[in-house]
XYZ file of C-alpha atoms in Angstrom:
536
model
C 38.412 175.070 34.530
C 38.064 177.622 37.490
C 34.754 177.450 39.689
C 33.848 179.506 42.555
C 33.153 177.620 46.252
C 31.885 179.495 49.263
C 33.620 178.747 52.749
C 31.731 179.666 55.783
C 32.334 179.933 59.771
C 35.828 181.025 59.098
C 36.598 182.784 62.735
C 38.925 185.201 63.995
C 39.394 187.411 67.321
C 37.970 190.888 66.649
C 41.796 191.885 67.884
C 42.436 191.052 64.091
C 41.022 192.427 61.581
C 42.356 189.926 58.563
C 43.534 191.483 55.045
C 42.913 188.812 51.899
C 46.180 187.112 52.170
C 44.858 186.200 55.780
C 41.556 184.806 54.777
C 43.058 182.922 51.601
C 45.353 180.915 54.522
C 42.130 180.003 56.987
C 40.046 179.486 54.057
C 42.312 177.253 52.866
C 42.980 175.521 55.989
C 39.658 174.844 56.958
C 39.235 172.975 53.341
C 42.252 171.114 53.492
C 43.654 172.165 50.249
C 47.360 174.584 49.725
C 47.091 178.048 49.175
C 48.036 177.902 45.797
C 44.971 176.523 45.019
C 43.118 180.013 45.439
C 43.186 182.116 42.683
C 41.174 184.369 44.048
C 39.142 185.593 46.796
C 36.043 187.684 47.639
C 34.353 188.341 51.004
C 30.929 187.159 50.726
C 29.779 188.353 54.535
C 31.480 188.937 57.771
C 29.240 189.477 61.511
C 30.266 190.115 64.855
C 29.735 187.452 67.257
C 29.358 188.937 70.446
C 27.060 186.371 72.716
C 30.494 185.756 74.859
C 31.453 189.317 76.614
C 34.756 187.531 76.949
C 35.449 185.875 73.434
C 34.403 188.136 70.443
C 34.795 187.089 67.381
C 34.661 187.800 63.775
C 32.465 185.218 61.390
C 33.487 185.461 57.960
C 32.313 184.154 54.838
C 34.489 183.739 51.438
C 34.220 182.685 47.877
C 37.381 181.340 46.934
C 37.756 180.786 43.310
C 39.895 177.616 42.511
C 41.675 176.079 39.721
C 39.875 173.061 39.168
C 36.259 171.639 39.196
C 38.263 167.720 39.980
C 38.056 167.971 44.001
C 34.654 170.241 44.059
C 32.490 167.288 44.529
C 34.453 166.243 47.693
C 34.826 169.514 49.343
C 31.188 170.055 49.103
C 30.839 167.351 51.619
C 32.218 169.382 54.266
C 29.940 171.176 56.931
C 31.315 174.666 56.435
C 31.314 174.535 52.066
C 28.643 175.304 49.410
C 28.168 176.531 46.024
C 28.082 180.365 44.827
C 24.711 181.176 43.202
C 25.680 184.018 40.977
C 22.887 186.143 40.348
C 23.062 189.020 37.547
C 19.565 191.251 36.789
C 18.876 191.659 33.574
C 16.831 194.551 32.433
C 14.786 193.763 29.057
C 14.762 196.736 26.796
C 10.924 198.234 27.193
C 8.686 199.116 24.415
C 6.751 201.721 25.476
C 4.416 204.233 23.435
C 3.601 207.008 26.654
C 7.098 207.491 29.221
C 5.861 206.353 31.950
C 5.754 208.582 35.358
C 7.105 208.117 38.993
C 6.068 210.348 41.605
C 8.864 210.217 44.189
C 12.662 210.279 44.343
C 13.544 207.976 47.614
C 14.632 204.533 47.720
C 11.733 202.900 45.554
C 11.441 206.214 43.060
C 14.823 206.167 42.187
C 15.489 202.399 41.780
C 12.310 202.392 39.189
C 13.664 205.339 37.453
C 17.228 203.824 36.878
C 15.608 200.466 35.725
C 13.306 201.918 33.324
C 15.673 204.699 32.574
C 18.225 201.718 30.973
C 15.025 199.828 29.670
C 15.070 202.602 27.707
C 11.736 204.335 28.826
C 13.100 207.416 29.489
C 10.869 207.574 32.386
C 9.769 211.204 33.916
C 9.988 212.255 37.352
C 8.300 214.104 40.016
C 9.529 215.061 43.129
C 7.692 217.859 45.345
C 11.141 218.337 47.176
C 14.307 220.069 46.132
C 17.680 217.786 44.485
C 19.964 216.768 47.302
C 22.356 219.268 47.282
C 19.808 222.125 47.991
C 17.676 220.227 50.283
C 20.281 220.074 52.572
C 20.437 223.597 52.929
C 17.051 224.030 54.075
C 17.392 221.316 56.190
C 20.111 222.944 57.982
C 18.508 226.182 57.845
C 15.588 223.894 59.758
C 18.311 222.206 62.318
C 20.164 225.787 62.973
C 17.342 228.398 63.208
C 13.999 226.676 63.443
C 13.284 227.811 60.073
C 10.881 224.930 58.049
C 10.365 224.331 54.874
C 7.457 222.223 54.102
C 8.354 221.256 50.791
C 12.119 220.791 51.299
C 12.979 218.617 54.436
C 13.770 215.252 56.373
C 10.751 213.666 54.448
C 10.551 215.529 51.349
C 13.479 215.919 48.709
C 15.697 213.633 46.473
C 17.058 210.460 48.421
C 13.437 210.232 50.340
C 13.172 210.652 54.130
C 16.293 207.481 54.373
C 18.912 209.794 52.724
C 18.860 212.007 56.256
C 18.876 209.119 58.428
C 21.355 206.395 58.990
C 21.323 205.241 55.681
C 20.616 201.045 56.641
C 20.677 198.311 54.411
C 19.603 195.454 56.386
C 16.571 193.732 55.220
C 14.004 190.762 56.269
C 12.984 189.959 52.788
C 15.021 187.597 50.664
C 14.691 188.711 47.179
C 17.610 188.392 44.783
C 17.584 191.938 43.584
C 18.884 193.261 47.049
C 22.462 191.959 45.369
C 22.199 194.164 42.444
C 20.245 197.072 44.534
C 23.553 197.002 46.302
C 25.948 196.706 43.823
C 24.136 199.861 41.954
C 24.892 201.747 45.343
C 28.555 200.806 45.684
C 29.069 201.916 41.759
C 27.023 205.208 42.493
C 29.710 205.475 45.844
C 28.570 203.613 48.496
C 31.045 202.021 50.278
C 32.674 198.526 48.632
C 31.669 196.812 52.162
C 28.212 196.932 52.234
C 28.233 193.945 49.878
C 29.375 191.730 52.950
C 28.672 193.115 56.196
C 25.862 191.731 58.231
C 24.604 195.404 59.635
C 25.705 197.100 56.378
C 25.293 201.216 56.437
C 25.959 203.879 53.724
C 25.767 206.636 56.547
C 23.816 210.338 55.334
C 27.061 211.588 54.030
C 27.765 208.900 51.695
C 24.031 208.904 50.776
C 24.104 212.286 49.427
C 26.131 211.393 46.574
C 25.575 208.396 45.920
C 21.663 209.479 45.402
C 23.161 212.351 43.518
C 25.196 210.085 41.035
C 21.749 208.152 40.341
C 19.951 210.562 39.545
C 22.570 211.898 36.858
C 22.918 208.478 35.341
C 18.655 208.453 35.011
C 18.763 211.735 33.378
C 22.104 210.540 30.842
C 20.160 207.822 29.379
C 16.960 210.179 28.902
C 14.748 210.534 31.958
C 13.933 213.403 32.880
C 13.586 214.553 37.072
C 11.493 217.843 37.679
C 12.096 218.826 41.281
C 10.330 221.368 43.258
C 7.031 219.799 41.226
C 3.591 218.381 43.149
C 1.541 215.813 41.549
C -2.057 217.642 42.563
C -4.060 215.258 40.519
C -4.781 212.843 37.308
C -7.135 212.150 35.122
C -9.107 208.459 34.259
C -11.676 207.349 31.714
C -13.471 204.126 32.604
C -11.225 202.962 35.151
C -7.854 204.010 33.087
C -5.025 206.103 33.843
C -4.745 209.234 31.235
C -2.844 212.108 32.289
C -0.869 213.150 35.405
C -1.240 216.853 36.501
C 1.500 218.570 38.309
C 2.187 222.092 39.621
C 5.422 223.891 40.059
C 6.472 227.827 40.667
C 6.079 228.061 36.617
C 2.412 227.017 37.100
C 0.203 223.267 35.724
C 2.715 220.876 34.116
C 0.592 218.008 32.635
C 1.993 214.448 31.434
C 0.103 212.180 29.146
C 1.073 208.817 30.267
C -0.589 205.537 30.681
C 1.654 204.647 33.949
C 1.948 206.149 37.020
C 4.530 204.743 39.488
C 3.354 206.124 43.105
C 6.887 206.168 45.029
C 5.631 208.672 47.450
C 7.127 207.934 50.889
C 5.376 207.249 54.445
C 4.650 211.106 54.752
C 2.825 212.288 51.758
C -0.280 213.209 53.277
C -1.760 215.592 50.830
C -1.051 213.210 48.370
C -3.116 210.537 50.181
C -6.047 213.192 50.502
C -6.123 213.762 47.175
C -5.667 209.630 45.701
C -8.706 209.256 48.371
C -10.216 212.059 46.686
C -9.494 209.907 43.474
C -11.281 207.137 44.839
C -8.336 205.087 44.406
C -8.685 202.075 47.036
C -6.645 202.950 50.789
C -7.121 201.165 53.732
C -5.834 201.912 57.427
C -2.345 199.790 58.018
C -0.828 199.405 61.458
C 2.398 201.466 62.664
C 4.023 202.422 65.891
C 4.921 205.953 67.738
C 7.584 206.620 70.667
C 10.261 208.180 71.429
C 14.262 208.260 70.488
C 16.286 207.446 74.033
C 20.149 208.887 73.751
C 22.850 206.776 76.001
C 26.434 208.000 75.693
C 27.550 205.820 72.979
C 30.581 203.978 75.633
C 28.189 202.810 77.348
C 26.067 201.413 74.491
C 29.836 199.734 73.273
C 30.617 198.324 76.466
C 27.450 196.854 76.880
C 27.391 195.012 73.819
C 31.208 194.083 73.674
C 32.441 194.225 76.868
C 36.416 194.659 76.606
C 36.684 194.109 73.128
C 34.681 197.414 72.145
C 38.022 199.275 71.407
C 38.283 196.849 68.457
C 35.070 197.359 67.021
C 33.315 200.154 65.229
C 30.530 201.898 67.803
C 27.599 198.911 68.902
C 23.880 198.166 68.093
C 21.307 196.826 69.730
C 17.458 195.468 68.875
C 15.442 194.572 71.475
C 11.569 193.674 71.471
C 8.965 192.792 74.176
C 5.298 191.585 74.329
C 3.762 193.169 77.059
C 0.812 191.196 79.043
C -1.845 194.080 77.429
C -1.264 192.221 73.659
C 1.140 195.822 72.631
C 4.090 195.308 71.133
C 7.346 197.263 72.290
C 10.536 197.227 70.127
C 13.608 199.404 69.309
C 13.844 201.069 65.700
C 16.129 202.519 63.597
C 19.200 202.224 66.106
C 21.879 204.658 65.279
C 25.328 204.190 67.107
C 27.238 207.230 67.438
C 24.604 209.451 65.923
C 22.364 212.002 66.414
C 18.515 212.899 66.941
C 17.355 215.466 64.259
C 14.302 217.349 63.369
C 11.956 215.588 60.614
C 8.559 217.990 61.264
C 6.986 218.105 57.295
C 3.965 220.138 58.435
C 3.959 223.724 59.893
C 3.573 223.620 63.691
C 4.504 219.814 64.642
C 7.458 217.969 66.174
C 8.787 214.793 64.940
C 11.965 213.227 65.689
C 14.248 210.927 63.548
C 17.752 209.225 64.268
C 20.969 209.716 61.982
C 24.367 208.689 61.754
C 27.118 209.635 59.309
C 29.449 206.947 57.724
C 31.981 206.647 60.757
C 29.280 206.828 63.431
C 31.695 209.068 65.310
C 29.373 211.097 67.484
C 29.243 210.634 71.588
C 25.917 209.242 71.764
C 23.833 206.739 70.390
C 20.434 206.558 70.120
C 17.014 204.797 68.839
C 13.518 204.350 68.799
C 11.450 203.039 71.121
C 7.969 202.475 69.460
C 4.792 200.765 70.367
C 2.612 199.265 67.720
C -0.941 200.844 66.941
C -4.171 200.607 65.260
C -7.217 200.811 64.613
C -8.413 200.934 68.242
C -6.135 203.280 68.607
C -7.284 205.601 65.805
C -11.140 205.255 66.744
C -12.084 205.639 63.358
C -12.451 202.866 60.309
C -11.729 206.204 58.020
C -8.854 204.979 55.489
C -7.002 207.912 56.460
C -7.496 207.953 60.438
C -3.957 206.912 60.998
C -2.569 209.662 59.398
C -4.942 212.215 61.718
C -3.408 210.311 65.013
C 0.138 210.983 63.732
C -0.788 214.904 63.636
C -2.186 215.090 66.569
C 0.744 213.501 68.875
C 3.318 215.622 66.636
C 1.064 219.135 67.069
C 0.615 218.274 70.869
C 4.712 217.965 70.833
C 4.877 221.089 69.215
C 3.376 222.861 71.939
C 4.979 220.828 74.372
C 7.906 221.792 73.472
C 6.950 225.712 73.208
C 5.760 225.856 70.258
C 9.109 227.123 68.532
C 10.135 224.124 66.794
C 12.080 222.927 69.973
C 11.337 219.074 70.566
C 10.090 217.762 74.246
C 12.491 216.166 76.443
C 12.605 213.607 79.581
C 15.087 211.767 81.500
C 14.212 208.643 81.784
C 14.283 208.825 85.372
C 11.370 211.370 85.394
C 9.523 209.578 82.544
C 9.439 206.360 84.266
C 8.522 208.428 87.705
C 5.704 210.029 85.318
C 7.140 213.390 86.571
C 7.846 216.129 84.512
C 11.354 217.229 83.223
C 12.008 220.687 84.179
C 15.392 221.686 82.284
C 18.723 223.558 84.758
C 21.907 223.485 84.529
C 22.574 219.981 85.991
C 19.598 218.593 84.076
C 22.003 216.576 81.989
C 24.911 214.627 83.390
C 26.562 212.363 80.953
C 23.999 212.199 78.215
C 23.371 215.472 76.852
C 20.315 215.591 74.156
C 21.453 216.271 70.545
C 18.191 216.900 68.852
C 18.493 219.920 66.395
C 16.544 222.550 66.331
C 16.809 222.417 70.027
C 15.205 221.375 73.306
C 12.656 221.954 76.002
C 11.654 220.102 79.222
C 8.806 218.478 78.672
C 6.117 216.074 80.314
C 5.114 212.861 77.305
C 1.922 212.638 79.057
C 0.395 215.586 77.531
C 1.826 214.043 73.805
C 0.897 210.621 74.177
C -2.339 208.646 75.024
C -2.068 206.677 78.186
C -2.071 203.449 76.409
C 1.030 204.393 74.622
C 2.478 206.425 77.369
C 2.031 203.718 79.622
C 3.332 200.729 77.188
C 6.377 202.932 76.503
C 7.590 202.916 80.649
C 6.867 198.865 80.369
C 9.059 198.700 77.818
C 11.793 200.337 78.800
C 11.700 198.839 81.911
C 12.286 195.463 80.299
C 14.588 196.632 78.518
C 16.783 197.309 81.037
C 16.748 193.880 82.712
C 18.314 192.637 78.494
C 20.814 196.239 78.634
C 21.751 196.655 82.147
C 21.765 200.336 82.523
C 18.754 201.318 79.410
C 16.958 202.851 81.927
C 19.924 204.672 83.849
C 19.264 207.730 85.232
C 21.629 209.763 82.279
C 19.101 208.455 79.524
C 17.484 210.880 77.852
C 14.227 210.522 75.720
C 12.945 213.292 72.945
C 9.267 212.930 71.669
C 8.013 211.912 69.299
C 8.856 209.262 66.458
C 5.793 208.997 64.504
C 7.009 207.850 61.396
C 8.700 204.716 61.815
C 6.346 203.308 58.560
C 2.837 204.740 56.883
C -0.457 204.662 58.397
C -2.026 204.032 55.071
C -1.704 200.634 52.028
C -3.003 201.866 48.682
C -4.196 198.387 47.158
C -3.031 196.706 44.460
C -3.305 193.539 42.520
C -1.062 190.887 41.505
C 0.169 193.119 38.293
C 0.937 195.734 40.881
C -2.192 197.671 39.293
C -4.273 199.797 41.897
C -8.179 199.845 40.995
C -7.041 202.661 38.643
C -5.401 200.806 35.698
C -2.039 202.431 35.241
C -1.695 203.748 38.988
C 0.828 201.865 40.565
C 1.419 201.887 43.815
C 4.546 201.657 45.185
C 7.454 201.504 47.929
C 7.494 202.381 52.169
C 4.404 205.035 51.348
C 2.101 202.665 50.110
C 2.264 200.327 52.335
C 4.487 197.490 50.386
C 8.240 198.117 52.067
C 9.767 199.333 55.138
C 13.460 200.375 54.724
C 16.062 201.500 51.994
C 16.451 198.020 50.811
C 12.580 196.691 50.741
C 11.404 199.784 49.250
C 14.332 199.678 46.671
C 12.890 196.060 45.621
C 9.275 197.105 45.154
C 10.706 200.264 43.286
C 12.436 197.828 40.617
C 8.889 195.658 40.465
C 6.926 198.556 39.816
C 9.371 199.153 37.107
C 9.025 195.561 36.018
C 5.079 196.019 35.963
C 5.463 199.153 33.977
C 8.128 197.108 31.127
C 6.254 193.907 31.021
C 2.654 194.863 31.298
C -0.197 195.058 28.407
C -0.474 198.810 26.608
C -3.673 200.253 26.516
């Protein structure tokens, strides 16, 4: 009889970084039983703990299979040992008269396409953007020259706006399909660790083909994935979905199809016009704006590890404040040893986004630093009023910036001295801004509304007093982050059904995720909807 136990709190100096035969011993150690014993062995997390400067430490967690289930009822009466939940997903085969459609190829477009693609439901898919390996073309043609492509960028193509990012996996919710959401990514090429680490990453070059490898799985079993293809509009009949209308360079492409999965993404803002149009039911939901601030990426390492940051890969931070006021200021989307890139998805507007590559190699790190808005902010109780407030901080950026694509940039010694940032040759000392297309001095008074300008120097100020040095002279902030989540939840009802039966509303664009992880979830749920729901 064999049996699977996990051991927990197992700790080592970050000095050593212990291979399997090193973890069997501890484990084995701290449970009082020989080596021998272990027939096996499987990391089931491991974290940094770094709250002494002078005493890092790795905190590992391991299953360790053993030989026999006679001493299991003992060593589950230590502190430190519990039992392994497995937990496999099973997908039922679907029976389905109409393939059912998804609109969107992110996180929660792709997830619901491979689930229903192996229920059998050979689903179809739309995605307005281009497949992975010729977005990033124009997205570099965007980064190099200025040159946009409002169908093909940051936001729009295969992989969703998360694919050119830093690719994180960490997650609030506690749902058991983030296990098999993440062992789908390792077998599509993801790397083996983000099964254990605490801050797990896939990193934008990993992400490209590990999306890629999806999507050719989706399309073996019988989906189908028509890129460069906008959904412009469907048709009902007392209250129930019928047909999904499309357009692509060849001209109207029209499904008939009783489901519609919505997998849109936070920046779809035609296709919110035109599902408000539909008098499908949207409401205003809160989000944040800000900036990204770039620190040379020693510093950020030092601060968070002290000596023991030439052991560990490059350092992260979250940090969040309530100011007196009621705003809320927090960091976002942290990307150590990254870069700030272009994300603009509309003709003439600015918006920044963070990314990192696998090894985080890159002299600076950066995030955002966003302050929560809403309603008061957008002075309208029009459903899609948030969405108007976005545009109008990323236009004003755009001419900030000089109206050539070129983002707006402050130190944050000039920011927090509301003065503006006039750019020479000694603008820059250590810290020297990365965002691509390219850079202009700027003054974030003329982007942001007081409020927000004004809750943004708070912040950072307090931040400084948790990361000595935040608000250092060689900071540098680029305007503006606008699209940490959407400004928009399309409702739905405990079926997942919006008040068109059939729409389904789904993922980080409608309102029900917030991350690669969440939005994967509600993906496979939607799917779930679609395979266990009544037919019409």
């Amino acid at each position: 009889m064999f049996f699977w136990l996990r051991v927990s709190d197992i700790k080592f100096s970050v000095k050593i970084n212990p291979d399997k035969e090193v973890l069997k011993g501890k484990a084995a150690e701290t449970v009082k039983i020989s080596v021998s014993e272990i027939v096996d062995l499987r990391i089931s997390k491991k974290s940094v703990d770094a709250r002494k400067k002078n005493d890092v430490l790795y905190i590992f967690s391991v299953d360790i299979l053993l030989k026999t289930k006679l001493r299991k009822s003992k060593l589950l009466k230590l502190r430190n040992v519990s039992e392994v939940k497995e937990f496999s997903y099973f997908i039922k085969k679907a029976s389905i008269k109409k393939r059912p459609v998804i609109v969107g190829f992110g996180p929660a477009g792709f997830m619901a396409g491979l689930v229903l693609a192996r229920a059998g439901a050979m689903p179809i898919i739309v995605e307005r953007g281009k497949r992975v390996e010729e977005r990033k073309k124009d997205i570099e043609a965007f980064w190099k020259k200025g040159i946009l492509n409002a169908m093909s960028n940051v936001q729009f193509g295969e992989g969703g706006a998360g694919t050119f990012s830093d690719g994180k996996l960490t997650t609030g919710i506690k749902d058991p399909r983030c296990r098999f959401i993440l062992e789908e990514f390792v077998k599509a090429g993801a790397p083996e660790e983000i099964l254990y680490l605490s801050k797990p990453h896939i990193g934008t070059d990993n992400l490209v083909k590990m999306v890629r490898n999806i999507r050719e799985e989706i399309i073996s079993l019988g989906g189908e994935v028509f890129f460069d293809t906008e959904m412009v509009n469907f048709e009902e009949r007392e209250g129930v979905l019928k047909k999904v209308i499309c357009e692509n360079e060849k001209g109207v492409v029209e499904f008939d199809t009783d489901r519609l999965i919505m997998a849109v993404g936070h920046s779809s803002r035609k296709t919110f016009e035109t599902l408000y149009d539909k008098k499908v039911n949207i409401e205003q939901k809160p989000f944040s704006v800000g900036v990204r601030i770039e620190h040379s990426r020693g510093f950020i390492d030092k601060s968070q590890y002290g000596d023991f940051a030439k052991y560990l890969p490059a350092a992260d931070y979250k940090l969040f404040t309530h100011l007196k006021n009621g705003r809320g200021v927090y960091t976002f989307c942290m990307c150590p040893g990254g870069v700030v890139v272009g994300a603009a998805s509309e003709k003439e507007t600015i918006v920044t986004n963070g990314m990192s590559y696998y090894n985080r190699s890159f002299d600076n790190s950066n995030s955002a630093v966003l302050v929560g808005v809403d309603y008061k902010d957008f002075k309208s109780a029009h459903p899609l009023a948030g969405v108007w407030f976005q545009r109008e901080i990323e236009r004003k950026a755009f001419l900030s910036g000089g109206s050539d694509y070129r983002a707006p940039v402050q130190t944050v010694s000039d920011f927090l001295n509301s003065k503006a940032t006039v750019i020479s040759e000694d603008s820059f000392k250590e810290v020297f801004p990365t965002y691509l297309p390219g850079i202009a001095g700027g003054d974030f008074r003329e982007i942001f509304p007081s409020e927000i300008y004004l809750a943004l120097q708070e912040g950072i100020k307090i931040f400084d007093k948790r990361i000595k040095g935040f608000a250092d002279d060689n900071a540098v902030l680029t305007a503006p982050e606008t699209r940490s989540s959407s400004p928009i939840r399309i409702l739905r009802d405990d079926k997942y059904m919006s008040n068109i039966f059939g729409v389904i509303p789904c993922g980080e664009g409608c309102g029900y995720a917030g991350g690669i992880v969440s939005a994967a979830v509600d993906g496979i749920k939607c799917a779930e909807a679609v395979i266990y729901s009544q037919k019409i």
